[in-house]
CSV table of C-alpha atoms and ligand atoms in Angstrom, one decimal:
chain,number,residue,atom,x,y,z
A,181,MET,CA,0.6,13.9,-55.5
A,182,ILE,CA,0.5,13.1,-51.7
A,183,ILE,CA,-1.0,9.7,-52.5
A,184,SER,CA,1.7,8.9,-55.0
A,185,ASN,CA,4.4,10.0,-52.5
A,186,GLN,CA,2.9,7.7,-49.9
A,187,GLN,CA,2.8,4.8,-52.4
A,188,ASP,CA,6.4,5.4,-53.4
A,189,ASN,CA,7.4,5.4,-49.8
A,190,GLU,CA,5.5,2.1,-49.2
A,191,MET,CA,7.1,0.5,-52.2
A,192,GLU,CA,10.6,1.6,-51.2
A,193,HIS,CA,10.2,0.1,-47.7
A,194,LEU,CA,8.3,-3.1,-48.7
A,195,ASN,CA,9.8,-5.9,-46.6
A,196,LYS,CA,11.9,-3.6,-44.5
A,197,ARG,CA,12.9,-5.4,-41.3
A,198,ILE,CA,13.5,-3.8,-37.8
A,199,GLN,CA,16.9,-5.0,-36.8
A,200,THR,CA,17.9,-2.7,-34.0
A,201,VAL,CA,15.7,-1.6,-31.1
A,202,ALA,CA,16.5,1.0,-28.5
A,203,VAL,CA,14.5,1.2,-25.2
A,204,LEU,CA,14.6,4.5,-23.3
A,205,GLY,CA,13.2,3.8,-19.9
A,206,ALA,CA,14.1,0.4,-18.5
A,207,GLY,CA,11.5,0.5,-15.8
A,208,ALA,CA,8.3,-1.5,-15.0
A,209,VAL,CA,7.0,-1.2,-18.6
A,210,GLY,CA,10.3,-1.1,-20.5
A,211,CYS,CA,11.3,-4.3,-18.8
A,212,TYR,CA,8.3,-6.2,-20.3
A,213,LEU,CA,9.5,-5.2,-23.8
A,214,ILE,CA,13.1,-5.9,-22.9
A,215,ALA,CA,12.4,-9.4,-21.6
A,216,GLY,CA,10.2,-10.1,-24.6
A,217,LEU,CA,12.6,-8.9,-27.2
A,218,ALA,CA,16.0,-9.9,-25.7
A,219,PRO,CA,15.9,-13.6,-26.8
A,220,LYS,CA,15.1,-12.5,-30.4
A,221,LEU,CA,17.4,-9.5,-30.7
A,222,GLY,CA,20.4,-10.3,-28.5
A,223,GLU,CA,23.1,-7.6,-28.9
A,224,ASN,CA,20.7,-5.6,-31.2
A,225,LEU,CA,18.5,-4.7,-28.3
A,226,TRP,CA,19.9,-1.5,-26.8
A,227,ILE,CA,19.1,-0.1,-23.3
A,228,ILE,CA,19.6,3.7,-23.4
A,229,ALA,CA,21.3,5.3,-20.4
A,230,GLU,CA,24.1,7.8,-19.7
A,231,GLY,CA,26.2,8.8,-16.7
A,232,SER,CA,25.5,7.2,-13.3
A,233,ARG,CA,22.3,5.5,-14.7
A,234,LYS,CA,24.4,3.7,-17.3
A,235,GLU,CA,27.0,2.6,-14.7
A,236,ARG,CA,24.3,1.3,-12.4
A,237,LEU,CA,22.6,-0.6,-15.2
A,238,LYS,CA,25.9,-2.2,-16.3
A,239,LYS,CA,26.8,-3.1,-12.8
A,240,GLU,CA,23.5,-4.3,-11.4
A,241,GLY,CA,21.7,-5.3,-14.6
A,242,LEU,CA,18.0,-5.9,-14.4
A,243,THR,CA,16.1,-8.7,-12.7
A,244,ILE,CA,12.8,-9.4,-14.5
A,245,ASN,CA,10.5,-11.9,-12.9
A,246,ASP,CA,13.4,-13.3,-10.9
A,247,ARG,CA,15.6,-13.7,-13.9
A,248,GLN,CA,18.8,-11.7,-14.2
A,249,LEU,CA,19.3,-10.3,-17.7
A,250,SER,CA,22.5,-9.3,-19.3
A,251,LEU,CA,22.1,-5.9,-21.1
A,252,CYS,CA,23.6,-4.0,-24.0
A,253,VAL,CA,23.6,-0.5,-22.6
A,254,LYS,CA,24.3,2.3,-25.0
A,255,THR,CA,24.4,6.1,-24.7
A,256,PRO,CA,22.0,8.0,-27.1
A,257,GLN,CA,25.0,8.9,-29.3
A,258,GLU,CA,26.0,5.2,-29.5
A,259,ALA,CA,22.4,4.2,-30.4
A,260,LYS,CA,22.1,6.7,-33.2
A,261,GLY,CA,20.1,5.3,-36.1
A,262,ALA,CA,18.2,2.5,-34.2
A,263,ASP,CA,15.5,1.2,-36.4
A,264,LEU,CA,12.9,1.4,-33.6
A,265,LEU,CA,13.0,3.5,-30.4
A,266,ILE,CA,10.6,2.6,-27.7
A,267,VAL,CA,10.0,5.4,-25.1
A,268,ALA,CA,8.8,4.2,-21.6
A,269,VAL,CA,9.7,6.9,-19.2
A,270,LYS,CA,7.4,8.5,-16.6
A,271,TYR,CA,5.8,11.8,-17.7
A,272,GLY,CA,8.0,13.8,-15.3
A,273,SER,CA,11.1,12.6,-17.1
A,274,LEU,CA,9.8,13.1,-20.7
A,275,GLU,CA,10.9,16.7,-21.2
A,276,GLY,CA,14.4,15.8,-19.9
A,277,SER,CA,14.6,12.8,-22.3
A,278,LEU,CA,13.9,14.8,-25.5
A,279,ASP,CA,17.6,15.5,-26.1
A,280,ALA,CA,18.4,11.8,-25.9
A,281,ILE,CA,15.5,11.0,-28.2
A,282,GLU,CA,16.7,13.5,-30.7
A,283,GLN,CA,20.2,12.1,-30.6
A,284,ILE,CA,19.0,8.5,-31.3
A,285,VAL,CA,16.7,9.1,-34.2
A,286,ASP,CA,17.9,9.4,-37.8
A,287,ASP,CA,15.6,9.9,-40.8
A,288,GLU,CA,14.3,6.3,-40.8
A,289,THR,CA,13.9,5.7,-37.0
A,290,ILE,CA,10.3,4.8,-35.9
A,291,VAL,CA,9.5,6.0,-32.4
A,292,MET,CA,6.8,4.4,-30.3
A,293,SER,CA,5.8,5.8,-26.9
A,294,VAL,CA,4.1,3.3,-24.7
A,295,MET,CA,3.6,5.9,-22.0
A,296,ASN,CA,0.1,6.4,-20.6
A,297,GLY,CA,-1.8,9.6,-21.4
A,298,VAL,CA,-2.7,11.3,-24.7
A,299,ASP,CA,0.1,13.7,-25.4
A,300,SER,CA,3.5,12.0,-25.3
A,301,GLU,CA,3.4,11.4,-29.1
A,302,GLU,CA,2.8,15.1,-29.7
A,303,ILE,CA,5.5,16.2,-27.2
A,304,ILE,CA,8.1,13.8,-28.8
A,305,GLY,CA,6.9,14.5,-32.4
A,306,HIS,CA,7.1,18.3,-31.8
A,307,ARG,CA,10.9,17.8,-31.2
A,308,ILE,CA,11.8,15.2,-33.9
A,309,GLY,CA,8.9,15.4,-36.4
A,310,MET,CA,5.5,13.6,-36.2
A,311,GLN,CA,6.5,11.5,-39.2
A,312,HIS,CA,8.6,9.3,-36.8
A,313,MET,CA,5.8,8.5,-34.5
A,314,MET,CA,3.9,5.2,-34.3
A,315,TYR,CA,0.9,5.6,-31.9
A,316,SER,CA,0.8,2.9,-29.2
A,317,MET,CA,-0.3,2.1,-25.7
A,318,ILE,CA,0.3,-0.9,-23.4
A,319,LYS,CA,-2.0,-2.9,-21.1
A,320,ILE,CA,0.0,-4.3,-18.3
A,321,ALA,CA,0.3,-4.1,-14.5
A,322,SER,CA,4.0,-4.2,-13.8
A,323,GLU,CA,5.9,-3.1,-10.7
A,324,ARG,CA,9.5,-2.1,-10.2
A,325,THR,CA,11.4,-2.1,-6.9
A,326,GLY,CA,15.0,-0.9,-7.5
A,327,HIS,CA,16.4,-2.9,-10.4
A,328,CYS,CA,13.8,-5.7,-10.0
A,329,VAL,CA,10.7,-5.7,-12.1
A,330,ARG,CA,7.7,-8.0,-11.8
A,331,PHE,CA,4.7,-8.6,-14.0
A,332,ASN,CA,2.4,-11.6,-14.8
A,333,PRO,CA,2.9,-12.5,-18.5
A,334,GLU,CA,-0.1,-14.7,-18.4
A,335,VAL,CA,-2.6,-11.9,-17.8
A,336,THR,CA,-0.7,-9.2,-19.7
A,337,GLU,CA,-2.5,-8.0,-22.8
A,338,GLY,CA,0.6,-6.2,-24.2
A,339,VAL,CA,1.1,-3.5,-26.8
A,340,TYR,CA,-1.5,-2.0,-29.1
A,341,PHE,CA,-0.1,0.0,-32.0
A,342,GLY,CA,-1.1,1.5,-35.3
A,343,GLU,CA,-1.0,4.4,-37.6
A,344,ALA,CA,-3.3,7.4,-36.7
A,345,ASP,CA,-5.2,6.9,-39.9
A,346,GLY,CA,-5.6,3.2,-39.4
A,347,SER,CA,-3.6,2.2,-42.5
A,348,LEU,CA,-1.6,-1.0,-42.5
A,349,SER,CA,1.6,0.7,-43.6
A,350,TRP,CA,5.1,-0.8,-44.0
A,351,ARG,CA,5.9,0.5,-40.5
A,352,VAL,CA,3.0,-1.5,-39.0
A,353,ALA,CA,4.2,-4.6,-40.9
A,354,ALA,CA,7.8,-4.1,-39.7
A,355,ILE,CA,6.8,-3.9,-36.1
A,356,GLU,CA,4.4,-6.9,-36.5
A,357,ASN,CA,7.4,-8.8,-37.9
A,358,LEU,CA,9.5,-7.7,-34.9
A,359,PHE,CA,7.0,-8.8,-32.3
A,360,ASN,CA,6.1,-12.1,-34.0
A,361,ASP,CA,8.0,-14.9,-32.4
A,362,SER,CA,9.0,-12.7,-29.5
A,363,GLY,CA,7.7,-12.7,-26.0
A,364,VAL,CA,5.8,-9.4,-26.5
A,365,ARG,CA,2.1,-9.8,-26.9
A,366,PHE,CA,0.7,-7.3,-29.4
A,367,HIS,CA,-2.3,-6.1,-31.2
A,368,ILE,CA,-2.4,-4.1,-34.5
A,369,SER,CA,-5.1,-1.4,-34.1
A,370,GLU,CA,-6.9,0.3,-36.8
A,371,ASP,CA,-8.4,2.8,-34.3
A,372,ILE,CA,-5.4,3.4,-32.1
A,373,LEU,CA,-6.4,6.9,-31.1
A,374,LYS,CA,-9.6,5.6,-29.7
A,375,LYS,CA,-7.7,2.9,-27.8
A,376,ILE,CA,-5.3,5.5,-26.3
A,377,TRP,CA,-8.2,7.7,-25.2
A,378,ALA,CA,-10.1,4.8,-23.7
A,379,LYS,CA,-7.0,3.8,-21.7
A,380,TYR,CA,-6.7,7.5,-20.7
A,381,ALA,CA,-10.4,7.4,-19.5
A,382,LEU,CA,-9.6,4.2,-17.6
A,383,ASN,CA,-6.6,5.8,-15.9
A,384,ILE,CA,-8.3,9.0,-15.0
A,385,SER,CA,-11.5,7.3,-13.7
A,386,MET,CA,-9.8,4.3,-11.9
A,387,ASN,CA,-6.4,5.6,-10.8
A,388,LEU,CA,-7.4,8.9,-9.4
A,389,PRO,CA,-10.3,8.2,-7.0
A,390,GLN,CA,-8.5,5.3,-5.4
A,391,ALA,CA,-5.4,7.4,-5.1
A,392,ILE,CA,-7.3,10.2,-3.4
A,393,ILE,CA,-9.1,7.9,-1.0
A,394,GLY,CA,-6.2,5.5,-0.5
A,395,CYS,CA,-8.0,2.2,-1.2
A,396,GLY,CA,-7.6,-0.9,-3.4
A,397,LEU,CA,-9.9,-1.3,-6.4
A,398,GLY,CA,-12.5,-3.1,-4.3
A,399,GLY,CA,-13.6,0.4,-3.2
A,400,TYR,CA,-15.3,0.9,-6.5
A,401,ARG,CA,-17.4,-2.2,-5.9
A,402,ASP,CA,-18.2,-1.5,-2.3
A,403,SER,CA,-18.9,2.2,-2.3
A,404,ALA,CA,-21.4,4.0,-4.5
A,405,TYR,CA,-19.7,7.3,-3.6
A,406,VAL,CA,-16.2,6.1,-4.8
A,407,MET,CA,-17.9,4.8,-8.1
A,408,ASP,CA,-19.7,8.1,-8.5
A,409,ILE,CA,-16.5,10.1,-8.4
A,410,SER,CA,-15.1,7.7,-10.9
A,411,THR,CA,-18.0,8.2,-13.3
A,412,LYS,CA,-17.9,12.0,-13.0
A,413,LEU,CA,-14.2,12.0,-13.9
A,414,LYS,CA,-14.8,9.7,-16.8
A,415,ASP,CA,-17.7,11.7,-18.2
A,416,GLU,CA,-15.4,14.7,-18.5
A,417,VAL,CA,-12.8,12.6,-20.5
A,418,VAL,CA,-15.6,11.3,-22.8
A,419,ALA,CA,-16.8,14.9,-23.4
A,420,VAL,CA,-13.3,16.2,-24.2
A,421,ALA,CA,-12.5,13.2,-26.4
A,422,LEU,CA,-15.7,13.9,-28.4
A,423,ALA,CA,-14.6,17.5,-28.8
A,424,VAL,CA,-11.3,16.4,-30.3
A,425,GLY,CA,-13.2,14.0,-32.6
A,426,ILE,CA,-12.8,10.7,-30.8
A,427,ASP,CA,-15.9,8.9,-29.7
A,428,ILE,CA,-15.2,6.6,-26.7
A,429,ARG,CA,-18.8,6.4,-25.5
A,430,GLU,CA,-19.2,2.8,-26.6
A,431,GLU,CA,-15.8,1.7,-25.3
A,432,LYS,CA,-16.1,-1.1,-22.8
A,433,ALA,CA,-16.1,0.2,-19.2
A,434,ALA,CA,-13.3,-1.2,-17.0
A,435,SER,CA,-14.6,-4.2,-15.2
A,436,PHE,CA,-13.2,-5.7,-12.1
A,437,ASP,CA,-13.4,-9.4,-12.4
A,438,GLY,CA,-12.3,-10.8,-9.1
A,439,ARG,CA,-10.5,-13.7,-10.8
A,440,THR,CA,-8.0,-11.4,-12.6
A,441,VAL,CA,-8.0,-8.1,-10.6
A,442,SER,CA,-7.6,-8.2,-6.9
A,443,PRO,CA,-9.8,-5.9,-4.9
A,444,LYS,CA,-6.6,-4.9,-3.2
A,445,ALA,CA,-5.0,-3.8,-6.5
A,446,ARG,CA,-3.4,-0.3,-6.4
A,447,PHE,CA,-2.9,1.3,-9.8
A,448,SER,CA,0.2,3.4,-10.6
A,449,THR,CA,-1.0,6.8,-9.1
A,450,LEU,CA,-1.7,5.2,-5.7
A,451,GLN,CA,1.5,3.2,-5.9
A,452,ASP,CA,3.4,6.5,-6.6
A,453,LEU,CA,1.8,8.2,-3.5
A,454,ASP,CA,2.4,5.1,-1.4
A,455,ALA,CA,6.1,5.3,-2.3
A,456,LYS,CA,6.1,9.0,-1.8
A,457,ARG,CA,7.0,9.6,-5.4
A,458,HIS,CA,5.5,12.4,-7.6
A,459,THR,CA,2.6,11.0,-9.7
A,460,GLU,CA,1.7,11.4,-13.4
A,461,VAL,CA,-1.4,13.4,-12.5
A,462,ASP,CA,-0.2,16.3,-14.8
A,463,MET,CA,-0.4,13.7,-17.7
A,464,PHE,CA,-3.9,12.6,-16.6
A,465,SER,CA,-6.1,15.4,-15.2
A,466,GLY,CA,-3.5,18.2,-16.0
A,467,VAL,CA,-3.7,17.6,-19.7
A,468,LEU,CA,-7.5,17.1,-19.6
A,469,VAL,CA,-8.1,20.4,-17.8
A,470,ARG,CA,-5.9,22.2,-20.3
A,471,LEU,CA,-7.7,20.7,-23.3
A,472,GLY,CA,-11.0,21.4,-21.7
A,473,LYS,CA,-10.1,25.1,-21.4
A,474,GLN,CA,-9.0,25.2,-25.0
A,475,LEU,CA,-12.2,23.5,-26.3
A,476,GLY,CA,-14.7,25.1,-23.9
A,477,ILE,CA,-15.6,21.9,-22.1
A,478,PRO,CA,-16.0,22.2,-18.3
A,479,THR,CA,-13.8,19.8,-16.3
A,480,PRO,CA,-14.4,20.7,-12.7
A,481,TYR,CA,-14.0,17.2,-11.3
A,482,ASN,CA,-10.6,16.7,-13.0
A,483,ALA,CA,-9.5,20.2,-11.8
A,484,LEU,CA,-10.4,19.1,-8.2
A,485,ALA,CA,-8.7,15.7,-8.6
A,486,LEU,CA,-5.6,17.5,-9.9
A,487,ASP,CA,-5.5,19.9,-6.9
A,488,ILE,CA,-6.0,17.1,-4.4
A,489,ILE,CA,-3.3,14.8,-5.8
A,490,LYS,CA,-0.9,17.8,-6.0
A,491,ALA,CA,-1.6,18.5,-2.4
A,492,LEU,CA,-1.0,14.9,-1.4
A,493,GLU,CA,2.3,15.1,-3.3
A,494,GLU,CA,3.2,18.2,-1.3
A,495,LYS,CA,2.3,16.5,2.0
A,496,ASN,CA,4.5,13.5,1.0
A,497,ASP,CA,7.3,15.9,0.3
A,498,GLY,CA,7.0,17.2,3.8
A,499,ARG,CA,5.8,20.7,2.8
A,500,PHE,CA,3.2,20.5,5.5
A,501,ASP,CA,2.2,17.9,8.0
A,502,TYR,CA,-0.1,18.6,10.9
A,503,GLN,CA,-0.8,15.1,12.1
B,36,NDP,N1,3.8,0.3,-14.5
B,36,NDP,C1,2.8,-0.1,-15.2
B,36,NDP,O1,2.2,-1.1,-15.0
B,36,NDP,C2,2.3,0.8,-16.4
B,36,NDP,C3,2.9,2.0,-16.7
B,36,NDP,N2,2.5,2.6,-17.8
B,36,NDP,C4,3.1,3.9,-18.2
B,36,NDP,O2,4.4,3.6,-18.7
B,36,NDP,C5,5.2,4.8,-18.5
B,36,NDP,C6,6.5,4.3,-17.7
B,36,NDP,O3,6.0,3.8,-16.4
B,36,NDP,P1,6.9,2.8,-15.5
B,36,NDP,O4,7.6,1.8,-16.4
B,36,NDP,O5,5.9,2.3,-14.5
B,36,NDP,O6,7.9,3.8,-14.9
B,36,NDP,P2,9.3,3.4,-14.1
B,36,NDP,O7,9.6,4.5,-13.2
B,36,NDP,O8,9.2,2.0,-13.6
B,36,NDP,O9,10.3,3.4,-15.3
B,36,NDP,C7,10.8,4.6,-15.9
B,36,NDP,C8,12.3,4.3,-16.3
B,36,NDP,O10,12.7,5.4,-17.1
B,36,NDP,C9,14.1,5.6,-16.7
B,36,NDP,N3,14.5,6.9,-17.2
B,36,NDP,C10,14.0,8.1,-16.9
B,36,NDP,N4,14.6,9.1,-17.6
B,36,NDP,C11,15.5,8.5,-18.4
B,36,NDP,C12,16.5,8.9,-19.3
B,36,NDP,N5,16.7,10.2,-19.6
B,36,NDP,N6,17.3,8.0,-19.9
B,36,NDP,C13,17.1,6.7,-19.7
B,36,NDP,N7,16.2,6.2,-18.8
B,36,NDP,C14,15.4,7.1,-18.2
B,36,NDP,C15,14.1,5.5,-15.2
B,36,NDP,O11,15.4,5.3,-14.7
B,36,NDP,P3,15.8,5.7,-13.2
B,36,NDP,O12,15.0,4.8,-12.3
B,36,NDP,O13,17.2,5.5,-13.2
B,36,NDP,O14,15.4,7.1,-13.0
B,36,NDP,C16,13.2,4.3,-15.0
B,36,NDP,O15,13.9,3.1,-15.1
B,36,NDP,C17,4.4,5.8,-17.7
B,36,NDP,O16,3.8,6.7,-18.5
B,36,NDP,C18,3.3,4.9,-17.1
B,36,NDP,O17,2.1,5.6,-16.9
B,36,NDP,C19,1.5,2.1,-18.7
B,36,NDP,C20,0.9,0.9,-18.4
B,36,NDP,C21,1.2,0.2,-17.2
B,37,KPL,C1,-4.4,0.6,-15.1
B,37,KPL,C2,-3.0,0.2,-15.4
B,37,KPL,C3,-2.5,-0.9,-14.5
B,37,KPL,C4,-3.2,-0.5,-16.8
B,37,KPL,O1,-2.1,-0.8,-17.5
B,37,KPL,C5,-2.2,1.4,-15.5
B,37,KPL,O2,-2.0,1.9,-16.6
B,37,KPL,C6,-1.7,2.1,-14.3
B,37,KPL,O3,-1.6,1.5,-13.2
B,37,KPL,O4,-1.5,3.3,-14.4
């Protein structure tokens, strides 16, 4: 019965095209998708914002790799029924974005969260229904300063997306059709959950030690101690992933090829601390520690990383400073 419903659904949507796309979160990552889709979609690409954020975006626009882009800014109500909604906010803004997400989706809207971490799909799906969610992640190093965003399109791998069960559904075909002939690099993945967890392991093991120590990526190459912290954090992700049924033991370890990644590179957690912003450590070690407790997997190194980065955030906030 379930199979026949799925087949009916596939037949009904055969050749369905995505005509309207809403982007919630026009920041470092959102702008990669905006710049790539704008020439293809024109007025059918909607940047979601309300209140002062909307006014600011309309007034200042966005400058992406030195090019000023004219935007079609819509409130969530105005964007109701978009065919595809892409969510690219920071973890700390996700809870506060759920009302907007709920206002945008109608029965047919596909929702893709390109956020890092492993739980944004569940958080969004819990509010609007998991049937809307298309699993995805993005490999890019993009930086935002005010309304200017900069990334290198040449070395950007782009978006990975797919159904949780790996099926090549009408939704996968529709997103493929959207990204084809656009500036967005993409990869259809038949094991997207593995990809998301492998990226999670990369973020936890590479973002956090360098954020704690305050060094560029070269630290992993030069110091066996920095690398050892990284390995211990990663082993805990691998163990928790196995306990939820995802085997990332064979996933390629992050390599730092000096030709593409500078030893001075600072990933997002360290960039956040440098800029005295709160980090997404709750999405990284915070979630892992919680899952570890639920599954009976010890995660002491992540618990410590979480405490240290929270303390660094408090220090940046001026809660204490005994220099
Ligand atoms: N930067 C990178 O290279 C990478 C980032 N990621 C992940 O992507 C996600 C986004 O990160 P990033 O793009 O760097 O973050 P940014 O802070 O650059 O962008 C987030 C954007 O979301 C906007 N926003 C927040 N709340 C709302 C809302 N309710 N309605 C509309 N817009 C909203 C912010 O607007 P405002 O500034 O006005 O508050 C901001 O423009 C994170 O999970 C990150 O880990 C993944 C891969 C690489
Ligand atoms: C590691 C990287 C740059 C990859 O996209 C990232 O996700 C981050 O800086 O947090």
